[in-house]
Coordinates of N, CA and C in Angstrom, one line a residue:
Chain A
X115 N 13.6 7.5 3.0 CA 12.2 7.4 2.8 C 11.7 8.7 2.1
X116 N 10.9 8.6 1.0 CA 10.4 9.7 0.3 C 9.0 10.0 0.8
X117 N 8.8 11.1 1.4 CA 7.5 11.4 2.1 C 6.5 11.9 1.1
X118 N 5.3 11.3 1.2 CA 4.2 11.8 0.4 C 3.1 12.3 1.3
X119 N 2.7 13.5 1.3 CA 1.7 14.1 2.2 C 0.4 14.2 1.4
X120 N -0.7 13.7 1.9 CA -2.0 13.8 1.3 C -2.9 14.7 2.1
X121 N -3.7 15.5 1.3 CA -4.7 16.3 2.0 C -6.0 16.4 1.2
X122 N -7.1 16.5 1.8 CA -7.2 16.5 3.3 C -7.0 15.1 3.8
X123 N -6.9 14.9 5.1 CA -6.7 13.6 5.7 C -8.1 12.9 5.8
X124 N -9.1 13.7 6.1 CA -10.5 13.2 6.2 C -11.4 14.1 5.4
X125 N -12.4 13.5 4.7 CA -13.3 14.3 3.9 C -14.7 13.6 4.0
X126 N -15.7 14.4 4.4 CA -17.0 13.9 4.4 C -17.9 14.8 3.6
X127 N -18.5 14.3 2.5 CA -19.3 15.1 1.6 C -20.7 14.4 1.3
X128 N -21.6 15.2 0.8 CA -22.9 14.7 0.3 C -22.8 14.1 -1.1
X129 N -23.6 13.1 -1.3 CA -23.7 12.5 -2.6 C -23.9 13.6 -3.7
X130 N -23.2 13.6 -4.8 CA -23.4 14.5 -5.9 C -22.4 15.7 -5.9
X131 N -21.7 15.9 -4.8 CA -20.7 16.9 -4.7 C -19.4 16.5 -5.4
X132 N -18.6 17.5 -5.7 CA -17.3 17.3 -6.3 C -16.2 17.4 -5.2
X133 N -15.1 16.8 -5.4 CA -14.0 16.9 -4.5 C -12.7 16.7 -5.1
X134 N -11.6 17.2 -4.5 CA -10.3 17.0 -5.0 C -9.4 16.6 -3.8
X135 N -8.6 15.6 -4.1 CA -7.6 15.1 -3.1 C -6.2 15.3 -3.6
X136 N -5.3 15.8 -2.8 CA -4.0 16.2 -3.2 C -2.9 15.3 -2.6
X137 N -1.8 15.1 -3.4 CA -0.7 14.2 -3.0 C 0.5 15.0 -3.3
X138 N 1.3 15.4 -2.3 CA 2.4 16.3 -2.5 C 3.7 15.8 -1.9
X139 N 4.8 16.1 -2.5 CA 6.1 15.6 -2.0 C 7.2 16.6 -2.5
X140 N 8.3 16.6 -1.8 CA 9.5 17.4 -2.3 C 10.4 16.6 -3.2
X141 N 10.0 15.3 -3.3 CA 10.8 14.4 -4.1 C 10.2 14.2 -5.5
X142 N 11.0 13.9 -6.5 CA 10.6 13.6 -7.8 C 10.4 12.1 -7.9
X143 N 9.3 11.7 -8.6 CA 8.9 10.3 -8.7 C 8.9 10.0 -10.2
X144 N 9.3 8.8 -10.5 CA 9.3 8.3 -11.9 C 7.9 7.9 -12.4
X145 N 7.1 7.6 -11.4 CA 5.7 7.3 -11.7 C 4.9 7.4 -10.4
X146 N 3.6 7.5 -10.5 CA 2.8 7.6 -9.3 C 1.5 6.8 -9.5
X147 N 1.1 6.1 -8.5 CA 0.0 5.3 -8.6 C -1.1 5.8 -7.5
X148 N -2.3 5.6 -7.9 CA -3.4 5.9 -6.9 C -4.1 4.5 -6.6
X149 N -4.4 4.3 -5.3 CA -5.1 3.1 -4.9 C -6.3 3.5 -4.1
X150 N -7.3 2.7 -4.0 CA -8.4 2.8 -3.1 C -8.5 1.6 -2.3
X151 N -8.7 1.8 -1.0 CA -8.8 0.7 0.0 C -10.2 0.8 0.7
X152 N -10.9 -0.3 0.7 CA -12.2 -0.4 1.4 C -11.9 -1.2 2.7
X153 N -12.8 -1.0 3.7 CA -12.6 -1.6 5.0 C -12.4 -3.1 4.9
X154 N -11.4 -3.6 5.6 CA -11.2 -5.1 5.7 C -10.5 -5.6 4.4
X155 N -10.1 -4.8 3.5 CA -9.5 -5.3 2.3 C -8.2 -4.6 2.1
X156 N -7.4 -5.1 1.1 CA -6.2 -4.4 0.7 C -6.4 -3.4 -0.3
X157 N -5.5 -2.4 -0.5 CA -5.6 -1.4 -1.5 C -5.7 -2.0 -2.9
X158 N -6.5 -1.4 -3.8 CA -6.6 -1.8 -5.2 C -6.2 -0.6 -6.1
X159 N -5.4 -1.0 -7.1 CA -4.9 0.1 -8.0 C -6.1 0.7 -8.8
X160 N -6.1 2.1 -8.9 CA -7.0 2.8 -9.7 C -6.3 3.2 -11.0
X161 N -5.1 3.8 -10.9 CA -4.4 4.3 -12.1 C -3.0 4.5 -11.8
X162 N -2.2 4.6 -12.9 CA -0.8 4.9 -12.8 C -0.5 6.1 -13.8
X163 N 0.2 7.1 -13.3 CA 0.6 8.2 -14.2 C 2.1 8.2 -14.2
X164 N 2.6 8.5 -15.4 CA 4.0 8.4 -15.6 C 4.7 9.7 -16.1
X165 N 4.0 10.4 -17.0 CA 4.6 11.6 -17.6 C 4.1 12.9 -16.9
X166 N 5.1 13.8 -16.6 CA 4.8 15.1 -16.0 C 3.6 15.8 -16.8
X167 N 2.6 16.2 -16.1 CA 1.5 16.9 -16.7 C 0.4 16.0 -17.2
X168 N 0.6 14.7 -17.1 CA -0.3 13.7 -17.6 C -1.6 13.8 -16.9
X169 N -2.7 13.6 -17.6 CA -4.1 13.6 -17.1 C -4.7 12.3 -17.5
X170 N -5.3 11.5 -16.6 CA -6.0 10.3 -16.9 C -7.4 10.4 -16.3
X171 N -8.4 9.8 -17.1 CA -9.7 9.8 -16.6 C -10.2 8.4 -16.4
X172 N -10.9 8.1 -15.3 CA -11.5 6.8 -15.1 C -12.9 7.1 -14.6
X173 N -13.9 7.1 -15.6 CA -15.3 7.5 -15.4 C -15.3 8.8 -14.7
X174 N -15.8 8.9 -13.5 CA -15.9 10.2 -12.8 C -14.7 10.7 -12.1
X175 N -13.6 9.9 -12.2 CA -12.4 10.2 -11.5 C -11.4 10.8 -12.5
X176 N -10.7 11.9 -12.2 CA -9.7 12.5 -13.0 C -8.4 12.6 -12.2
X177 N -7.3 12.0 -12.7 CA -6.0 12.0 -12.1 C -5.1 12.9 -12.9
X178 N -4.3 13.7 -12.1 CA -3.3 14.5 -12.8 C -1.9 14.4 -12.1
X179 N -0.9 14.3 -12.9 CA 0.5 14.2 -12.4 C 1.1 15.6 -12.6
X180 N 1.7 16.2 -11.6 CA 2.3 17.5 -11.7 C 3.4 17.5 -12.8
X181 N 3.6 18.7 -13.3 CA 4.6 18.9 -14.4 C 6.0 18.5 -13.9
X182 N 6.3 18.7 -12.6 CA 7.6 18.4 -12.1 C 7.7 17.0 -11.5
X183 N 6.6 16.3 -11.6 CA 6.4 14.9 -11.1 C 6.7 14.8 -9.6
X184 N 6.3 15.8 -8.9 CA 6.4 15.8 -7.4 C 5.1 15.7 -6.7
X185 N 4.0 16.0 -7.5 CA 2.7 16.0 -6.9 C 1.6 15.5 -7.8
X186 N 0.5 15.2 -7.3 CA -0.6 14.6 -8.1 C -1.9 15.0 -7.4
X187 N -3.0 15.0 -8.2 CA -4.3 15.2 -7.6 C -5.3 14.2 -8.2
X188 N -6.4 14.0 -7.4 CA -7.5 13.2 -7.8 C -8.7 14.0 -7.6
X189 N -9.5 14.1 -8.7 CA -10.7 14.9 -8.7 C -11.9 13.9 -8.9
X190 N -12.9 14.0 -8.1 CA -14.1 13.1 -8.3 C -15.3 14.0 -8.5
X191 N -15.9 13.8 -9.6 CA -17.1 14.5 -10.0 C -18.4 13.8 -9.6
X192 N -19.3 14.5 -9.0 CA -20.6 13.9 -8.6 C -20.4 12.6 -7.8
X193 N -19.8 12.8 -6.6 CA -19.4 11.6 -5.8 C -20.6 10.8 -5.4
X194 N -20.4 9.5 -5.4 CA -21.4 8.5 -5.1 C -21.0 7.8 -3.8
X195 N -22.0 7.2 -3.0 CA -21.6 6.4 -1.8 C -20.6 5.3 -2.1
X196 N -20.6 4.8 -3.3 CA -19.6 3.7 -3.6 C -18.2 4.2 -3.7
X197 N -18.0 5.6 -3.7 CA -16.7 6.1 -3.8 C -16.0 6.2 -2.4
X198 N -16.8 5.9 -1.4 CA -16.3 5.9 0.0 C -15.1 4.9 0.2
X199 N -14.1 5.4 0.8 CA -12.9 4.5 1.0 C -11.7 5.4 1.4
X200 N -10.6 4.7 1.5 CA -9.3 5.3 1.8 C -8.5 5.4 0.5
X201 N -8.2 6.6 0.1 CA -7.5 6.9 -1.2 C -6.0 7.1 -0.9
X202 N -5.2 6.3 -1.5 CA -3.7 6.3 -1.2 C -3.0 6.6 -2.5
X203 N -2.0 7.6 -2.5 CA -1.1 7.8 -3.6 C 0.2 7.0 -3.2
X204 N 0.9 6.6 -4.3 CA 2.1 5.9 -4.0 C 3.1 6.3 -5.1
X205 N 4.3 6.7 -4.7 CA 5.3 7.2 -5.7 C 6.4 6.2 -5.9
X206 N 6.8 6.0 -7.1 CA 8.0 5.2 -7.4 C 9.2 6.0 -7.4
X207 N 10.2 5.7 -6.6 CA 11.4 6.5 -6.6 C 12.2 6.4 -7.9
X208 N 13.0 7.4 -8.1 CA 13.8 7.4 -9.4 C 14.9 6.4 -9.4
X209 N 15.2 5.7 -8.3 CA 16.3 4.8 -8.3 C 15.8 3.5 -9.0
X210 N 14.6 3.4 -9.3 CA 14.1 2.2 -10.0 C 14.1 0.9 -9.2
X211 N 14.1 1.1 -7.9 CA 14.2 0.0 -7.0 C 13.0 -0.9 -6.9
X212 N 11.9 -0.5 -7.6 CA 10.7 -1.2 -7.7 C 10.0 -1.2 -6.3
X213 N 10.2 -0.3 -5.5 CA 9.4 -0.1 -4.3 C 8.6 1.1 -4.3
X214 N 7.5 1.1 -3.7 CA 6.6 2.3 -3.7 C 6.5 2.9 -2.3
X215 N 6.5 4.2 -2.3 CA 6.3 5.0 -1.1 C 4.9 5.5 -1.0
X216 N 4.1 5.0 0.0 CA 2.7 5.3 0.1 C 2.5 6.6 0.8
X217 N 1.5 7.4 0.4 CA 1.1 8.6 1.1 C 0.4 8.3 2.3
X218 N 0.0 9.4 3.0 CA -0.6 9.3 4.4 C -2.1 8.9 4.2
X219 N -2.7 9.1 3.1 CA -4.0 8.6 2.8 C -5.1 9.7 3.1
X220 N -6.2 9.6 2.3 CA -7.3 10.5 2.5 C -8.5 9.6 2.7
X221 N -9.2 9.7 3.8 CA -10.4 8.9 4.1 C -11.6 9.7 3.7
X222 N -12.3 9.2 2.6 CA -13.5 9.8 2.0 C -14.7 9.1 2.4
X223 N -15.7 9.9 2.9 CA -17.0 9.3 3.2 C -18.0 10.1 2.4
X224 N -18.8 9.4 1.6 CA -19.8 10.1 0.8 C -21.2 9.7 1.4
X225 N -21.9 10.7 1.8 CA -23.2 10.5 2.5 C -24.3 10.5 1.5
X226 N -25.2 9.5 1.6 CA -26.3 9.4 0.6 C -27.3 10.5 0.8
Chain B
X99 N -8.1 -16.6 -11.5 CA -6.9 -16.7 -10.8 C -7.0 -16.3 -9.3
X100 N -6.4 -17.0 -8.4 CA -6.4 -16.6 -7.0 C -5.5 -15.4 -6.9
X101 N -5.9 -14.5 -6.0 CA -5.1 -13.3 -5.7 C -4.1 -13.7 -4.6
X102 N -3.5 -12.7 -4.0 CA -2.6 -12.9 -2.9 C -3.3 -13.4 -1.7
X103 N -2.8 -14.5 -1.1 CA -3.5 -15.1 0.0 C -2.7 -15.0 1.2
X104 N -3.3 -14.4 2.3 CA -2.6 -14.2 3.6 C -3.3 -15.0 4.6
X105 N -2.6 -15.5 5.6 CA -3.1 -16.1 6.8 C -2.3 -15.9 8.0
X106 N -2.8 -15.8 9.2 CA -4.3 -15.8 9.4 C -4.9 -14.4 9.1
X107 N -6.2 -14.3 9.0 CA -6.8 -13.0 8.8 C -6.8 -12.2 10.1
X108 N -7.0 -12.9 11.2 CA -6.9 -12.2 12.5 C -6.1 -13.0 13.5
X109 N -5.3 -12.3 14.3 CA -4.5 -13.0 15.3 C -4.5 -12.1 16.6
X110 N -4.8 -12.8 17.7 CA -4.8 -12.1 19.0 C -3.8 -12.9 19.8
X111 N -2.8 -12.2 20.3 CA -1.8 -12.9 21.1 C -1.4 -12.1 22.3
X112 N -0.6 -12.7 23.2 CA -0.2 -12.0 24.3 C 1.3 -11.5 24.1
X113 N 1.6 -10.4 24.8 CA 3.0 -9.9 24.7 C 4.0 -11.0 25.0
X114 N 5.0 -11.0 24.2 CA 6.1 -12.0 24.4 C 6.0 -13.2 23.5
X115 N 4.8 -13.5 23.0 CA 4.6 -14.6 22.1 C 5.1 -14.4 20.7
X116 N 5.4 -15.5 20.1 CA 5.9 -15.5 18.7 C 4.7 -15.5 17.8
X117 N 4.8 -14.6 16.7 CA 3.7 -14.5 15.7 C 4.3 -14.8 14.4
X118 N 3.6 -15.6 13.6 CA 4.1 -15.9 12.2 C 2.9 -15.6 11.3
X119 N 3.2 -14.7 10.3 CA 2.2 -14.4 9.3 C 2.6 -15.0 8.0
X120 N 1.7 -15.5 7.2 CA 2.0 -16.2 6.0 C 1.4 -15.5 4.7
X121 N 2.1 -15.7 3.6 CA 1.6 -15.1 2.4 C 2.0 -16.0 1.2
X122 N 1.0 -16.1 0.3 CA 1.2 -16.8 -1.0 C 0.9 -15.8 -2.1
X123 N 2.0 -15.4 -2.8 CA 1.8 -14.4 -3.8 C 1.1 -15.0 -5.1
X124 N 0.8 -14.1 -6.0 CA 0.2 -14.5 -7.3 C 1.3 -15.2 -8.1
X125 N 0.9 -16.3 -8.6 CA 1.9 -17.2 -9.4 C 2.4 -16.4 -10.6
X126 N 3.8 -16.4 -10.7 CA 4.4 -15.7 -11.8 C 4.9 -14.3 -11.4
X127 N 4.5 -13.8 -10.3 CA 5.0 -12.5 -9.9 C 6.4 -12.7 -9.3
X128 N 7.3 -11.7 -9.6 CA 8.6 -11.8 -9.1 C 9.0 -10.9 -8.0
X129 N 8.1 -10.1 -7.5 CA 8.3 -9.2 -6.4 C 7.3 -9.5 -5.3
X130 N 7.7 -9.5 -4.0 CA 6.9 -9.7 -2.9 C 7.2 -8.6 -1.9
X131 N 6.1 -8.0 -1.3 CA 6.3 -6.9 -0.4 C 5.5 -7.2 0.9
X132 N 6.1 -6.8 2.0 CA 5.4 -6.8 3.3 C 5.2 -5.4 3.8
X133 N 4.0 -5.0 4.0 CA 3.6 -3.7 4.5 C 2.9 -3.8 5.9
X134 N 3.0 -2.7 6.7 CA 2.3 -2.7 7.9 C 1.5 -1.4 7.9
X135 N 0.2 -1.5 8.3 CA -0.7 -0.3 8.3 C -1.3 0.0 9.6
X136 N -1.1 1.2 10.1 CA -1.7 1.7 11.3 C -2.3 3.0 11.0
X137 N -3.2 3.4 11.9 CA -3.9 4.8 11.7 C -2.8 5.9 11.9
X138 N -1.9 5.7 12.8 CA -0.9 6.8 13.0 C 0.1 6.9 11.9
X139 N 0.6 5.8 11.4 CA 1.7 5.8 10.5 C 1.4 5.4 9.0
X140 N 0.1 5.1 8.8 CA -0.3 4.7 7.5 C 0.3 3.4 7.0
X141 N 0.6 3.3 5.7 CA 1.1 2.1 5.1 C 2.6 2.2 5.0
X142 N 3.3 1.3 5.8 CA 4.8 1.4 5.8 C 5.4 0.1 5.1
X143 N 6.4 0.3 4.3 CA 7.0 -0.9 3.7 C 8.0 -1.4 4.7
X144 N 7.9 -2.7 5.0 CA 8.8 -3.4 5.9 C 10.0 -4.0 5.2
X145 N 9.7 -4.8 4.1 CA 10.7 -5.5 3.4 C 10.2 -5.9 2.1
X146 N 11.0 -6.1 1.0 CA 10.6 -6.7 -0.2 C 11.6 -7.6 -0.8
X147 N 11.1 -8.5 -1.5 CA 11.9 -9.6 -2.2 C 11.8 -9.5 -3.7
X148 N 12.9 -9.9 -4.4 CA 12.8 -10.0 -5.8 C 13.4 -11.4 -6.1
X149 N 12.6 -12.2 -6.8 CA 12.9 -13.6 -7.0 C 13.4 -14.3 -5.8
X150 N 12.7 -14.2 -4.7 CA 12.9 -14.8 -3.4 C 14.1 -14.2 -2.6
X151 N 14.8 -13.3 -3.1 CA 15.9 -12.7 -2.5 C 15.5 -11.4 -1.8
X152 N 15.8 -11.2 -0.5 CA 15.5 -9.9 0.1 C 16.3 -8.8 -0.5
X153 N 15.6 -7.7 -0.9 CA 16.3 -6.6 -1.5 C 16.5 -5.4 -0.6
X154 N 15.5 -5.1 0.2 CA 15.6 -4.0 1.1 C 14.8 -4.3 2.3
X155 N 15.5 -4.4 3.5 CA 14.8 -4.7 4.7 C 14.9 -3.5 5.7
X156 N 15.2 -2.3 5.1 CA 15.5 -1.1 6.0 C 14.2 -0.7 6.7
X157 N 13.1 -1.2 6.3 CA 11.8 -0.8 7.0 C 11.5 -1.7 8.1
X158 N 12.2 -2.8 8.3 CA 11.9 -3.7 9.4 C 12.2 -3.0 10.7
X159 N 11.3 -2.9 11.6 CA 11.4 -2.1 12.8 C 12.6 -2.4 13.7
X160 N 12.9 -3.7 13.9 CA 14.0 -4.0 14.8 C 14.2 -5.5 14.6
X161 N 15.2 -6.0 15.4 CA 15.6 -7.4 15.3 C 14.5 -8.4 15.6
X162 N 13.4 -8.0 16.3 CA 12.3 -8.9 16.6 C 11.6 -9.3 15.4
X163 N 11.7 -8.6 14.3 CA 11.0 -8.9 13.0 C 12.0 -9.6 12.1
X164 N 11.5 -10.6 11.4 CA 12.3 -11.3 10.4 C 11.3 -11.8 9.3
X165 N 11.8 -11.9 8.1 CA 11.0 -12.3 7.0 C 11.8 -13.3 6.1
X166 N 11.1 -14.3 5.6 CA 11.8 -15.2 4.7 C 10.9 -15.5 3.5
X167 N 11.6 -15.9 2.4 CA 10.8 -16.4 1.2 C 11.6 -17.6 0.7
X168 N 11.2 -18.8 1.2 CA 12.0 -20.0 0.9 C 11.8 -20.4 -0.6
X169 N 10.6 -20.0 -1.2 CA 10.4 -20.3 -2.6 C 9.5 -19.3 -3.2
X170 N 9.2 -19.4 -4.5 CA 8.4 -18.4 -5.2 C 7.0 -18.3 -4.8
X171 N 6.5 -19.3 -4.0 CA 5.1 -19.3 -3.7 C 4.8 -19.1 -2.2
X172 N 5.8 -18.7 -1.4 CA 5.5 -18.7 0.0 C 6.5 -17.7 0.7
X173 N 5.9 -16.9 1.6 CA 6.7 -16.0 2.4 C 6.2 -16.0 3.8
X174 N 7.0 -15.7 4.8 CA 6.6 -15.5 6.2 C 7.2 -14.3 6.8
X175 N 6.4 -13.7 7.7 CA 6.9 -12.6 8.5 C 6.7 -13.0 9.9
X176 N 7.8 -13.0 10.7 CA 7.8 -13.5 12.0 C 8.1 -12.3 13.0
X177 N 7.4 -12.3 14.1 CA 7.7 -11.3 15.2 C 7.9 -12.1 16.4
X178 N 9.1 -12.0 17.0 CA 9.5 -12.7 18.2 C 10.5 -11.9 19.0
X179 N 10.1 -11.5 20.2 CA 8.8 -11.6 20.9 C 7.9 -10.5 20.5
X180 N 6.6 -10.7 20.5 CA 5.7 -9.6 20.1 C 5.5 -8.6 21.2
X181 N 5.1 -7.4 20.8 CA 4.9 -6.3 21.8 C 3.6 -5.7 21.4
X182 N 2.9 -5.0 22.4 CA 1.6 -4.3 22.0 C 1.7 -3.3 20.9
X183 N 2.9 -2.7 20.8 CA 3.1 -1.7 19.7 C 3.2 -2.3 18.3
X184 N 3.2 -3.6 18.3 CA 3.3 -4.3 17.0 C 1.8 -4.5 16.4
X185 N 0.8 -4.2 17.2 CA -0.6 -4.3 16.8 C -0.8 -3.4 15.5
X186 N -1.3 -4.1 14.5 CA -1.5 -3.4 13.2 C -2.1 -4.4 12.2
X187 N -2.4 -3.9 11.0 CA -2.7 -4.8 9.9 C -1.5 -5.0 9.0
X188 N -1.1 -6.2 8.8 CA 0.1 -6.5 8.0 C -0.4 -7.0 6.6
X189 N 0.1 -6.3 5.6 CA -0.3 -6.7 4.2 C 0.9 -7.3 3.5
X190 N 0.6 -8.3 2.7 CA 1.5 -8.8 1.7 C 1.0 -8.4 0.3
X191 N 1.9 -8.1 -0.5 CA 1.6 -7.7 -1.9 C 2.6 -8.3 -2.9
X192 N 2.2 -8.6 -4.1 CA 3.1 -9.1 -5.1 C 2.9 -8.3 -6.4
X193 N 4.0 -8.3 -7.2 CA 3.9 -7.5 -8.5 C 4.8 -8.2 -9.5
X194 N 4.6 -7.7 -10.7 CA 5.5 -8.2 -11.8 C 6.1 -6.9 -12.4
X195 N 7.4 -6.8 -12.4 CA 8.0 -5.6 -12.9 C 7.9 -5.5 -14.4
X196 N 7.6 -4.4 -14.9 CA 7.5 -4.2 -16.4 C 8.9 -4.4 -17.0
X197 N 8.9 -4.8 -18.3 CA 10.2 -4.9 -19.0 C 10.9 -3.6 -19.1
X198 N 10.1 -2.5 -19.0 CA 10.7 -1.1 -19.1 C 11.4 -0.8 -17.8
X199 N 11.3 -1.6 -16.8 CA 11.9 -1.3 -15.5 C 11.0 -0.6 -14.6
X200 N 9.9 -0.2 -15.0 CA 8.9 0.6 -14.2 C 8.2 -0.4 -13.3
X201 N 7.8 0.1 -12.1 CA 7.1 -0.7 -11.1 C 5.7 -1.1 -11.6
X202 N 5.4 -2.3 -11.5 CA 4.0 -2.7 -11.9 C 3.0 -2.5 -10.8
X203 N 1.8 -2.9 -11.1 CA 0.7 -2.8 -10.1 C 1.0 -3.7 -8.9
X204 N 0.8 -3.2 -7.7 CA 0.9 -4.1 -6.6 C -0.5 -4.7 -6.3
X205 N -0.5 -6.0 -6.1 CA -1.7 -6.7 -5.8 C -1.6 -7.1 -4.3
X206 N -2.5 -6.6 -3.5 CA -2.5 -6.8 -2.1 C -3.4 -8.0 -1.7
X207 N -3.0 -8.7 -0.6 CA -3.8 -9.6 0.1 C -4.8 -8.8 0.9
X208 N -5.7 -9.6 1.6 CA -6.7 -9.0 2.5 C -6.1 -8.5 3.8
X209 N -4.9 -8.9 4.1 CA -4.3 -8.4 5.4 C -4.4 -9.4 6.5
X210 N -3.5 -9.3 7.5 CA -3.6 -10.0 8.7 C -3.7 -9.0 9.8
X211 N -4.8 -9.0 10.6 CA -4.9 -8.0 11.6 C -4.4 -8.6 12.9
X212 N -3.3 -8.0 13.4 CA -2.6 -8.5 14.6 C -2.9 -7.6 15.8
X213 N -3.3 -8.3 16.9 CA -3.5 -7.6 18.2 C -2.7 -8.2 19.2
X214 N -1.8 -7.5 19.8 CA -0.9 -8.0 20.9 C -1.3 -7.4 22.2
X215 N -1.8 -8.2 23.1 CA -2.3 -7.7 24.4 C -1.2 -7.5 25.4

């Protein structure tokens, strides 16, 4: 099992603030996906990053894949209550087995 | 298009009883995954199938757990006998592997919340 540690585990911020969530591992991944999960639902894909150093933007969300493809970050600008949820990173192992190893998750609460 | 469909959404049972969770993947997807989610352990992969064939079941906790995929549109996860520590949300997900060999997006069902008393 390839372990993905996310930090912080819990985050509660005021609407309008910025935040960054980290996803770290000692393993190299061929790609990394970020999902958001809302209560009572399954995770939903936000983005996939593939190339070391890659940066992708999705409106107020910015995703970065580390140069060594062992870590990733998610930065949210001007957080909104609708951003509340559980953020999960998931790494694809280099064996190409088509299975994903999910991180421990960051539970974000944005207070209006 | 319908997404991944799981049933039941909620199951409450007593220790020792058999539990069967069901999943219908998205039509055309060739991979199916069973995950278990708890506060303590997060999202754990239990088993996954490719074209109805189990590929990796190393995440299945013990012999009490079994999974089958008799055809491309149906899979079951069975726990017999169930124990209180099996209480969790069980998710089924399906995906279509890219021609490049890279893992595609996982589409999750809404989950089955299991409580074993």
